mmCIF file of C-alpha atoms and ligand atoms in Angstrom:
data_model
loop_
_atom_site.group_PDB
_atom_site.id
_atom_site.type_symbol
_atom_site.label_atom_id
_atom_site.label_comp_id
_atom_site.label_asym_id
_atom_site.label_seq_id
_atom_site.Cartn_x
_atom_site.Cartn_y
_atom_site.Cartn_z
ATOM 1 C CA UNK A 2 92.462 96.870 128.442
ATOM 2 C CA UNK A 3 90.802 96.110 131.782
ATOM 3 C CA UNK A 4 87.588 97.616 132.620
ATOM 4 C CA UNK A 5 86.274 97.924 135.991
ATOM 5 C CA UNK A 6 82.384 98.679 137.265
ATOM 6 C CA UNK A 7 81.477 99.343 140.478
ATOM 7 C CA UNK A 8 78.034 98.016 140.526
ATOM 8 C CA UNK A 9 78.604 95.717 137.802
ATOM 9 C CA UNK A 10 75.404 93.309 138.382
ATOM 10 C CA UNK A 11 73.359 96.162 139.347
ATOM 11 C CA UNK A 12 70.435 97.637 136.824
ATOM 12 C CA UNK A 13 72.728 100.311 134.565
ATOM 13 C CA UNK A 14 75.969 98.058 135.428
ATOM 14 C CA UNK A 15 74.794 95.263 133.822
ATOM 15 C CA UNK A 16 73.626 97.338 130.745
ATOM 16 C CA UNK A 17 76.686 98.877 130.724
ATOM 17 C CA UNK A 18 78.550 95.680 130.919
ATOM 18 C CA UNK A 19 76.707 94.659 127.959
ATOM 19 C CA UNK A 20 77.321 97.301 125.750
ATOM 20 C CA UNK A 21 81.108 96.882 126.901
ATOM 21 C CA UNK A 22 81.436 93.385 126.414
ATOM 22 C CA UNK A 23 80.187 93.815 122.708
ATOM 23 C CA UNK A 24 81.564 96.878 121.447
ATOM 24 C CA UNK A 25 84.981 96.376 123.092
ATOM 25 C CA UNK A 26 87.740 93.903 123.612
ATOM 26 C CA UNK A 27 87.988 94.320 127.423
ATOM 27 C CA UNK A 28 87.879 92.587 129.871
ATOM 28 C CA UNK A 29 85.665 92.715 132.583
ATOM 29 C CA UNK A 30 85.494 93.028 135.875
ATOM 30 C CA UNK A 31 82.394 93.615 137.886
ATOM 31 C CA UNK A 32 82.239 94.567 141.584
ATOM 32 C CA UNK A 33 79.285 94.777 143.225
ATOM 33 C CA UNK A 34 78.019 94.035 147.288
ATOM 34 C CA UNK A 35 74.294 92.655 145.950
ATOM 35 C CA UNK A 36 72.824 94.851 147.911
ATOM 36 C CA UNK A 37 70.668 95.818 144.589
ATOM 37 C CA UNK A 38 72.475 93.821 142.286
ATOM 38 C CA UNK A 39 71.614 90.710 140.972
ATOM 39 C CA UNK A 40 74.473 88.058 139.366
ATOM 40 C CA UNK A 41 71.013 86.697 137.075
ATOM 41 C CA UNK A 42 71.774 90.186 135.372
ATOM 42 C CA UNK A 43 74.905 89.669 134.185
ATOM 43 C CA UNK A 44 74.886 85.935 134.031
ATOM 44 C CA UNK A 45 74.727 86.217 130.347
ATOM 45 C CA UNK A 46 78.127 87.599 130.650
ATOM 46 C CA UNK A 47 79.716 85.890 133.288
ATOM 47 C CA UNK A 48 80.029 82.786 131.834
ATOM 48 C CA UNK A 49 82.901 83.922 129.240
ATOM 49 C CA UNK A 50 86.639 84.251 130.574
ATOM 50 C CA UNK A 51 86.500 87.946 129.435
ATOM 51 C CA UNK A 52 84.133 88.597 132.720
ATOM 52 C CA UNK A 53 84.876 88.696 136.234
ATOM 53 C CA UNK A 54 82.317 88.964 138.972
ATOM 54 C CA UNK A 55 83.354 90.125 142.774
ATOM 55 C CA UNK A 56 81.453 90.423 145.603
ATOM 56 C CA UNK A 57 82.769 92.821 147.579
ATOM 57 C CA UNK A 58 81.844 96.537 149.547
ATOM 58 C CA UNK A 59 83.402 99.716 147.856
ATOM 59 C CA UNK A 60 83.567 100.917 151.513
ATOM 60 C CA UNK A 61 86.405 98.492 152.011
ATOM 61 C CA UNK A 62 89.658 100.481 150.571
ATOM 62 C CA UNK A 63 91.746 97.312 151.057
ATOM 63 C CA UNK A 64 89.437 95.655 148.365
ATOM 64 C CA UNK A 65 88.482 98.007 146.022
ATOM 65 C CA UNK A 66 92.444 99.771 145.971
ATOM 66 C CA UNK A 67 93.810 97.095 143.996
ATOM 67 C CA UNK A 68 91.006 96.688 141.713
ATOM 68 C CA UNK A 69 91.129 100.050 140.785
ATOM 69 C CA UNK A 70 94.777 99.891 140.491
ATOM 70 C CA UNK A 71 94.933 96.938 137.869
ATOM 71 C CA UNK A 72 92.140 98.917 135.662
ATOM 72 C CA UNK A 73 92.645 100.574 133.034
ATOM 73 C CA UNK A 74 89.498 102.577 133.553
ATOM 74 C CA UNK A 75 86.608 102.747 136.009
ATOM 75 C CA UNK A 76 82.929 103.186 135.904
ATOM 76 C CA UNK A 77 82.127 103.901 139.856
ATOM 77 C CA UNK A 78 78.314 103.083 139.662
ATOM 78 C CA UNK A 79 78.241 101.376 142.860
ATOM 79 C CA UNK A 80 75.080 103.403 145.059
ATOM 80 C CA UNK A 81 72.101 102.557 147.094
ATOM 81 C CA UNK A 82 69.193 103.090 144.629
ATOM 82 C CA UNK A 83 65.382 103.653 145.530
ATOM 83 C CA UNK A 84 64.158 106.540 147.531
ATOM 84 C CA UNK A 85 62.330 104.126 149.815
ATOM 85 C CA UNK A 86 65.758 102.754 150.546
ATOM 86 C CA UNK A 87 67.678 105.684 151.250
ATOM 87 C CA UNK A 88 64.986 106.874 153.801
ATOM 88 C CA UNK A 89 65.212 103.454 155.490
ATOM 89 C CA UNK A 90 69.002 103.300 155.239
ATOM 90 C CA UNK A 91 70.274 106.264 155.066
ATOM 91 C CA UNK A 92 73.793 106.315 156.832
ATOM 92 C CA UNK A 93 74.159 102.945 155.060
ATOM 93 C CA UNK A 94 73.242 104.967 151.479
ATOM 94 C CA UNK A 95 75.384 107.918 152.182
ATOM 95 C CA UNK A 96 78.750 106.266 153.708
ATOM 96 C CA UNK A 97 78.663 104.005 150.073
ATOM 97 C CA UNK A 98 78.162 107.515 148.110
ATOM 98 C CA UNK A 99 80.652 109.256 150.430
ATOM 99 C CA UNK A 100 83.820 106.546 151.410
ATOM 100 C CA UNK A 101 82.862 104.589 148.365
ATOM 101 C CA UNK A 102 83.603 107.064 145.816
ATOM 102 C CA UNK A 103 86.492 108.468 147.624
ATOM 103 C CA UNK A 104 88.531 105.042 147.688
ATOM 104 C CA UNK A 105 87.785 104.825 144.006
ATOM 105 C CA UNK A 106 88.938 108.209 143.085
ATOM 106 C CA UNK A 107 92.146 107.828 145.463
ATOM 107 C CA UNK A 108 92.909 104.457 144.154
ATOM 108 C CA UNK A 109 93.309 106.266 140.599
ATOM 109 C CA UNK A 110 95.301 108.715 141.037
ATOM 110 C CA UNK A 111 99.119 107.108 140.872
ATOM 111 C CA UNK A 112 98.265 105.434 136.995
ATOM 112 C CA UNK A 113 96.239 108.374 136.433
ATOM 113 C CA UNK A 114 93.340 106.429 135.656
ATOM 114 C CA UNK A 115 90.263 107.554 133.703
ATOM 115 C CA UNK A 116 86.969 107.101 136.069
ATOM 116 C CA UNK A 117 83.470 108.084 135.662
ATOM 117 C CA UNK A 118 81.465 109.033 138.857
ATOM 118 C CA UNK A 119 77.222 108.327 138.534
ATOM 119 C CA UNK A 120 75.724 111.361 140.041
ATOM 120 C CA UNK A 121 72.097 111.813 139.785
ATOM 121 C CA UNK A 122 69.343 114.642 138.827
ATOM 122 C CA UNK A 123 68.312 114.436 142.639
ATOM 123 C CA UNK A 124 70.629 116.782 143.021
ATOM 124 C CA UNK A 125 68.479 119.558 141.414
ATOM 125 C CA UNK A 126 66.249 119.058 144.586
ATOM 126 C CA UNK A 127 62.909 120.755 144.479
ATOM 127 C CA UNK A 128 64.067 123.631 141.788
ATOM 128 C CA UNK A 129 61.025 124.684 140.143
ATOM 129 C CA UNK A 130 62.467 126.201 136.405
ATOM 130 C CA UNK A 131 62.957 123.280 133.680
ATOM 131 C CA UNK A 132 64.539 122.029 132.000
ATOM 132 C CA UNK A 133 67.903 122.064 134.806
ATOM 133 C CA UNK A 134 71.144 123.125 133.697
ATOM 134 C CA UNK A 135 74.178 121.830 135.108
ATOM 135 C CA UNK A 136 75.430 125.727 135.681
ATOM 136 C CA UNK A 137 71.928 126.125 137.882
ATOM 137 C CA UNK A 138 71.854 126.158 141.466
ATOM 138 C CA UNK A 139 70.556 123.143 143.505
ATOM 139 C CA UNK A 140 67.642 123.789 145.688
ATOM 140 C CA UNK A 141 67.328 120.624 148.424
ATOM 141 C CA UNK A 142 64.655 120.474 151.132
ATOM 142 C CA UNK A 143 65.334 119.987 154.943
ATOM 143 C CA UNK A 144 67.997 118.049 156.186
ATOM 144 C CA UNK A 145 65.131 116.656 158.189
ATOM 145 C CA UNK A 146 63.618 114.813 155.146
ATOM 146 C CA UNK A 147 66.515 112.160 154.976
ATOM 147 C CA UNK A 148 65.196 111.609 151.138
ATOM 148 C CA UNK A 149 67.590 115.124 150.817
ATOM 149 C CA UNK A 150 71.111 112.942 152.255
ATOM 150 C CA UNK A 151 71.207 111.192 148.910
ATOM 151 C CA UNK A 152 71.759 114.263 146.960
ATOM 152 C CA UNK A 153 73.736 115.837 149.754
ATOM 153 C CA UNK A 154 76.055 112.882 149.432
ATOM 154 C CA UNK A 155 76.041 112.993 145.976
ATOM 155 C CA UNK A 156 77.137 116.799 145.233
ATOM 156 C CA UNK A 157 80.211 116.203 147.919
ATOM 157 C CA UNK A 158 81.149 113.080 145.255
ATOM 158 C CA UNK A 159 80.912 115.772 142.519
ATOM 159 C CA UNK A 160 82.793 118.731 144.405
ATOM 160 C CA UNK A 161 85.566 115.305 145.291
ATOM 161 C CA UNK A 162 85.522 114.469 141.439
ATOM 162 C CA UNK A 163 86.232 117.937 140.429
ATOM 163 C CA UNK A 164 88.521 118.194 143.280
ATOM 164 C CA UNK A 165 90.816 115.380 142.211
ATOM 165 C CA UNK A 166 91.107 116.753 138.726
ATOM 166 C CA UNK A 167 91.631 120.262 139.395
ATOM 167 C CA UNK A 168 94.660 118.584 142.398
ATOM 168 C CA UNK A 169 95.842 115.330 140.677
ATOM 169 C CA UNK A 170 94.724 115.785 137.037
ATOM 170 C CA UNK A 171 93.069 113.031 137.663
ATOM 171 C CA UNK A 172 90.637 112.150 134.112
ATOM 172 C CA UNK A 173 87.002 112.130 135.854
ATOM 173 C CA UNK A 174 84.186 112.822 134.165
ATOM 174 C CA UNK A 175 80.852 112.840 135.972
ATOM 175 C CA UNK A 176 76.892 111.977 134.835
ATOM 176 C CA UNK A 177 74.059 113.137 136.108
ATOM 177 C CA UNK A 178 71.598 110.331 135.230
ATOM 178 C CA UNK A 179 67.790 111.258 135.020
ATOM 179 C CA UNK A 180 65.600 108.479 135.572
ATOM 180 C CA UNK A 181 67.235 106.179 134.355
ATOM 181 C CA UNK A 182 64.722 102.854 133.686
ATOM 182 C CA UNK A 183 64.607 99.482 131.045
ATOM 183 C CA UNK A 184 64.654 96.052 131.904
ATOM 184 C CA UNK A 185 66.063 94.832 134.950
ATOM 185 C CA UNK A 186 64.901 98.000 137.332
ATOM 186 C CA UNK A 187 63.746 96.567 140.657
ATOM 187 C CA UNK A 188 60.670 98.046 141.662
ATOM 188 C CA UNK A 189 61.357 97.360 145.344
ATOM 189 C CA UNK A 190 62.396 100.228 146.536
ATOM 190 C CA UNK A 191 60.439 103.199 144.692
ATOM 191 C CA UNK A 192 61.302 103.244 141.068
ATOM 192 C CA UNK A 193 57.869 103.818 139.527
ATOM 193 C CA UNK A 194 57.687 102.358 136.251
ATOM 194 C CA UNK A 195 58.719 98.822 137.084
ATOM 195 C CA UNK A 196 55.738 99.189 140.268
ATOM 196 C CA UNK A 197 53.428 100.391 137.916
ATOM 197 C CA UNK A 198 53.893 97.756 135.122
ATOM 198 C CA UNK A 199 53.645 94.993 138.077
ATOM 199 C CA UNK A 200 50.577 96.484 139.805
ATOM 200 C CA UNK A 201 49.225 96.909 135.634
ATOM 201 C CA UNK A 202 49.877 93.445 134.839
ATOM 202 C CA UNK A 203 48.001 92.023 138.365
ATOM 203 C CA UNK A 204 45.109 94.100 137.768
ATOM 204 C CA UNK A 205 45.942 95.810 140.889
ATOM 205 C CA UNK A 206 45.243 99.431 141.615
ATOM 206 C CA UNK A 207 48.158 101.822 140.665
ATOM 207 C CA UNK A 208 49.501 103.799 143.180
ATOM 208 C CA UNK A 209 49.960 106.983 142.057
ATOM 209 C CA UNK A 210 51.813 109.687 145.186
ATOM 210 C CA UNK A 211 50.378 112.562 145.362
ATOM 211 C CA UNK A 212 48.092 114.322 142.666
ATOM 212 C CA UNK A 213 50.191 112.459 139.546
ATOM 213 C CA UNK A 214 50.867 116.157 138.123
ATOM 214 C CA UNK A 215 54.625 116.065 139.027
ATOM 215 C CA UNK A 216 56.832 115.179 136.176
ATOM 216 C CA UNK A 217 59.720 112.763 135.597
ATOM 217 C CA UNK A 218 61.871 112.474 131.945
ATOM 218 C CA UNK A 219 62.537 108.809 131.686
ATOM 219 C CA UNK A 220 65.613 107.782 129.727
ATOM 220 C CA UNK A 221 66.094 104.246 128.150
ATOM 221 C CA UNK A 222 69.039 103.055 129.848
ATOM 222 C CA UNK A 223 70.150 101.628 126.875
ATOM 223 C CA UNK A 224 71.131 105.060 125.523
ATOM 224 C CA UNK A 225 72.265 106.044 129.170
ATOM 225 C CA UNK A 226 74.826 103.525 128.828
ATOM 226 C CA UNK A 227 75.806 104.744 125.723
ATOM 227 C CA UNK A 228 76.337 108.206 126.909
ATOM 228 C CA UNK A 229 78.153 106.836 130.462
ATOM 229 C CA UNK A 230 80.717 105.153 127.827
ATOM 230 C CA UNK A 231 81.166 108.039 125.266
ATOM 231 C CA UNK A 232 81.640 110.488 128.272
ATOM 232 C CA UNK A 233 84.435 108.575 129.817
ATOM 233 C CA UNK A 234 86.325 108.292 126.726
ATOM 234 C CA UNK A 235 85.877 111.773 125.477
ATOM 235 C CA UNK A 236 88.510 114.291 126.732
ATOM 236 C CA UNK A 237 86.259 116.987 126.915
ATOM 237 C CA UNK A 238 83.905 115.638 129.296
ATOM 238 C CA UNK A 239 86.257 115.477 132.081
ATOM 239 C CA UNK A 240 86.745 117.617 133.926
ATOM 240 C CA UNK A 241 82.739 118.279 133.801
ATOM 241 C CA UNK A 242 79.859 117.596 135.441
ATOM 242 C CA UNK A 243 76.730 116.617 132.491
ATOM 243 C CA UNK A 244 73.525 115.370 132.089
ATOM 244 C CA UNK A 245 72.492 112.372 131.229
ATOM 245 C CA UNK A 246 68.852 112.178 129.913
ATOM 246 C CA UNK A 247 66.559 112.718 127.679
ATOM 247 C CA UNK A 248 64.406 116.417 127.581
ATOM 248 C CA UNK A 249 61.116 115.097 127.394
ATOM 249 C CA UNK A 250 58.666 115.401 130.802
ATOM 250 C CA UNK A 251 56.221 112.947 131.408
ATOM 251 C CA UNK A 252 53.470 113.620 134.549
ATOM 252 C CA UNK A 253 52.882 110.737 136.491
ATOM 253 C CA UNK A 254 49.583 110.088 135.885
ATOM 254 C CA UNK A 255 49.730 110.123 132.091
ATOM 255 C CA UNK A 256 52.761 107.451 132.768
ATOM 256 C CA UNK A 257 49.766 105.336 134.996
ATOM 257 C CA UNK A 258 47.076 105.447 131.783
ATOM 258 C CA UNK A 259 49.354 104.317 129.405
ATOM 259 C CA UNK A 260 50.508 101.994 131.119
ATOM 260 C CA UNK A 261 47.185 100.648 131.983
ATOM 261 C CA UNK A 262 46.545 100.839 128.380
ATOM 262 C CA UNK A 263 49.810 99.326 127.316
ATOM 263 C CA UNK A 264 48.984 96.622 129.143
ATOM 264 C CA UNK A 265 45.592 96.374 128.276
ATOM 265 C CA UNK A 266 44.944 96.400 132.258
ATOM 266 C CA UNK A 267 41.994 96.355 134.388
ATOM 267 C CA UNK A 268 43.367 98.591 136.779
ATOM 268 C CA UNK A 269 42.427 101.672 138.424
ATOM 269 C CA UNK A 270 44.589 104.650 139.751
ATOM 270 C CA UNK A 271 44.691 105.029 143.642
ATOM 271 C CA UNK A 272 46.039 108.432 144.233
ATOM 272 C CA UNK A 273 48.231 108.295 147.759
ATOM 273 C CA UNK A 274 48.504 111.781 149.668
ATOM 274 C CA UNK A 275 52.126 112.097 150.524
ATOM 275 C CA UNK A 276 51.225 111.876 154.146
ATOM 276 C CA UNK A 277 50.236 108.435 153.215
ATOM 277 C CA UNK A 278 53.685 107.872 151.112
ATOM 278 C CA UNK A 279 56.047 105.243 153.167
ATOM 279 C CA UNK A 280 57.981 108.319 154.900
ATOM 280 C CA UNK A 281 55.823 111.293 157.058
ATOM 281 C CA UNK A 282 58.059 113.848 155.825
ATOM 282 C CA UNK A 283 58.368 112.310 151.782
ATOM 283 C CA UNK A 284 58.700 115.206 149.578
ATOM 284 C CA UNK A 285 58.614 114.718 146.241
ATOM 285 C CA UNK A 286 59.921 116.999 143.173
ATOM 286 C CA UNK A 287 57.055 118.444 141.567
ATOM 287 C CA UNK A 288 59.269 118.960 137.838
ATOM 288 C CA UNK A 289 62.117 116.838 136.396
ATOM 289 C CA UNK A 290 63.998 117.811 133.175
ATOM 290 C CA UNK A 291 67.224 117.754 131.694
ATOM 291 C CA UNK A 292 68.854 120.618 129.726
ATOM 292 C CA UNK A 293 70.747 118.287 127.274
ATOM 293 C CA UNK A 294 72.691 121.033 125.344
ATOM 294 C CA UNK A 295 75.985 120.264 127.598
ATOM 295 C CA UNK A 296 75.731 116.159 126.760
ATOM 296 C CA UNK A 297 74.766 117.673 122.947
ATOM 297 C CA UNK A 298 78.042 119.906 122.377
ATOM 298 C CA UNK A 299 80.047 117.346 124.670
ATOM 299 C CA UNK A 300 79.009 114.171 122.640
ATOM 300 C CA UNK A 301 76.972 115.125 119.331
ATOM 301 C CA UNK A 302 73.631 113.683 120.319
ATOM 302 C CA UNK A 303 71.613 113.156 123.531
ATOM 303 C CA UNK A 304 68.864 110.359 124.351
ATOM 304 C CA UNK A 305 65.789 110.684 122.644
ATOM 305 C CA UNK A 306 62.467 109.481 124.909
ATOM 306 C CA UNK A 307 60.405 107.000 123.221
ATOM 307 C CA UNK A 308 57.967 106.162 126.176
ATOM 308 C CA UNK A 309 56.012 103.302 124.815
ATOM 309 C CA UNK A 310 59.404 101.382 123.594
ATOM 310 C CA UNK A 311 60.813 102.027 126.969
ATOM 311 C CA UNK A 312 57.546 100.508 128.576
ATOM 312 C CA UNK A 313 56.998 97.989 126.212
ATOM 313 C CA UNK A 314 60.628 96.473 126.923
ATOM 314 C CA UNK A 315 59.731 96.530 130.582
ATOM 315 C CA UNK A 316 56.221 94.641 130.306
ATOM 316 C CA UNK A 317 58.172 92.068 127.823
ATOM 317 C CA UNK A 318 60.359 91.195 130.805
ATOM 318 C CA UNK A 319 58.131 91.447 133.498
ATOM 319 C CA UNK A 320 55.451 89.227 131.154
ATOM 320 C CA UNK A 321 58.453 86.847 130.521
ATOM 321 C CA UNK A 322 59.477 86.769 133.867
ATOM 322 C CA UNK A 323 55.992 85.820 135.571
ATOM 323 C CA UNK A 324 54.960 83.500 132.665
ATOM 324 C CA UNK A 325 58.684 81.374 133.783
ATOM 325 C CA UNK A 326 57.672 81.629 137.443
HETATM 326 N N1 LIG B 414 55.722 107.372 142.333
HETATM 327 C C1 LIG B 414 54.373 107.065 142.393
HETATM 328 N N2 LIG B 414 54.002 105.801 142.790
HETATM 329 C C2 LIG B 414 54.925 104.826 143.101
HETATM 330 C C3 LIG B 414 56.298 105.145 143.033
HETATM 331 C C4 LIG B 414 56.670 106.426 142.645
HETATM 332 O O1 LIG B 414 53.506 107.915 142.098
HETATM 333 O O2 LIG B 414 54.505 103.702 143.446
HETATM 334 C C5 LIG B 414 56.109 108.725 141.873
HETATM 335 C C6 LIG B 414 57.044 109.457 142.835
HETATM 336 O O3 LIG B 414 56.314 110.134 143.819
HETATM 337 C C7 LIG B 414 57.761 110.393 141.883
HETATM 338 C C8 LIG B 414 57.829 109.606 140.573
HETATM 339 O O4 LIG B 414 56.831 108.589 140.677
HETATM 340 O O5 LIG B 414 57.013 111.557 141.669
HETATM 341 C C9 LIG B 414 59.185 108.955 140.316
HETATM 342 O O6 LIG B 414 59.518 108.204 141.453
HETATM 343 P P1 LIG B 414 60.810 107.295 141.502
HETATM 344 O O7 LIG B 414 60.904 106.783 142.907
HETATM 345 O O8 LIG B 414 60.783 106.311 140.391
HETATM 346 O O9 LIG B 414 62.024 108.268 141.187
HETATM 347 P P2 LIG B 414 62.429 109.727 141.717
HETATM 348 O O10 LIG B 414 62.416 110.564 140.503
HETATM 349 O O11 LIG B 414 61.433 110.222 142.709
HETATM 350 O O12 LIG B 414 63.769 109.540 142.293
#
């Protein structure tokens, strides 16, 4: 069985890889532009015959076509990540969400090959009543507010998903991921916890947006990865759009204090109007949470949120990463 990711050395690809390369027989190939991803993340992996990785730009249908075609199934992972980088690169982000995922799901059709497409709980968009349901409508801001293009990009690769299987009976399955963190998140381009456990660790000020009362469910990715397998392989799920995370909100600034205790850190909090944040017109959801009963009656279980093992694998990593540097 061949196995293809699309964003293979990126942060959930290379967890995913992981869990693939040790609970399966596949082999492995993982595509990815760099963009985000790293080969250091999956060079623990790369160095047996079993994985493959390719650089290469899921825009490019003369590249990814045959890829897909020799795989037996496909993980399509491959996105811009960060909200700081979708704001600076935004036709960049959305052509990857929008031509990218088309290729892939075009490419599968002939074998009739299984994919799963990584949507996102962006998509939920500034709805106010938690925990989100898949069957709820999505409430996005202003097209002005290019944060918004990421999840507008992202519900045309779920109505294209859904598409090709109700067309082509084409086996697609779709996640929406919920803050999704664990070792190996860049914090370069938003992605609070891995800024906060840096800023934490350099007794630097943390930089909480806004008045820290808006909430976030963080999932280890770990179990994400678990659930992006299990999903794929399970009949049921396709066909379906689910979520992927686990039900328990966290508000920003309790994330800051225990992190700052965590880490036994001298830091304070700096609390940044969103005027201030890197984009005039940021907007931020105020609530985050997952209604896991879909993933629960899909799969049997959903992730469970233990915050301090999630953040205490991250400060292990960042520790052991600036202690080798
Ligand atoms: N955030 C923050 N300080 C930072 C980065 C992010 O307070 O340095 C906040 C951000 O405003 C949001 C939450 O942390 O409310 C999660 O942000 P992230 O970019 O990680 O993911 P999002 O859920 O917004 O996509």
């Amino acid at each position: 069985m061949q196995t293809l990711i699309t964003g293979g050395s990126g942060f959930i690809g290379s967890h995913l890889a992981t869990l693939l390369f040790e609970e399966t027989d596949d082999d492995i190939i993982l595509f990815d532009d760099f963009s985000t991803g790293r080969s250091s993340n999956v060079s623990h992996l790369t160095d047996h015959n079993r994985v493959e990785l390719i650089e290469g730009d899921v825009i490019d249908k003369e590249t990814i076509t045959p890829l897909v075609q020799q795989s037996d199934r496909v993980f399509h992972l491959a996105a811009a990540v960060g909200v700081q980088r979708i704001v600076d690169k935004p036709l960049r982000s959305m052509r990857t969400n929008l031509i990218g995922t088309e290729n892939v799901l075009d490419a599968a059709v002939d074998d009739q090959t299984p994919v799963f497409i990584a949507s996102s709980s962006e998509l939920y968009g500034k709805a106010e009543a938690v925990p989100f349901a898949e069957s709820d409508d999505r409430v996005l801001g202003p097209t002005s507010s290019l944060r918004w293009s990421y999840a507008s990009a992202k519900a045309v690769d779920e109505s294209l998903a859904l598409a090709y299987y109700r067309d082509h009976d084409l086996p697609v399955a779709v996640g929406r991921y919920f803050n999704i963190v664990g070792p190996r998140q860049t914090g370069q381009y938003g992605m609070v916890i891995p800024r906060f456990v840096e800023q934490a660790l350099e007794n630097k000020p943390l930089t909480v947006y806004g008045d820290g009362t808006q909430t976030r469910s963080f999932t280890h990715v770990t179990e994400a990865v678990k659930a992006t397998y299990e999903l794929l392989t399970t009949p049921e799920a396709h066909g379906e759009v689910i979520n992927v995370g686990a039900p328990e909100a966290t508000s920003i600034k309790e994330l800051a204090e225990r992190i700052i205790n965590l880490t036994e850190s001298n830091s304070e909090i700096t609390y940044i109007p969103y005027e201030e944040v890197y984009s005039e017109d940021f907007e931020d959801p105020q609530q985050r949470e997952p209604d896991v009963s879909k993933l629960e009656s899909v799969l049997g279980w959903h992730p469970t949120t233990d915050l301090d093992r999630i953040l205490n694998d991250i400060i292990e990593e960042q520790t052991t990463v600036t202690a080798s540097t």
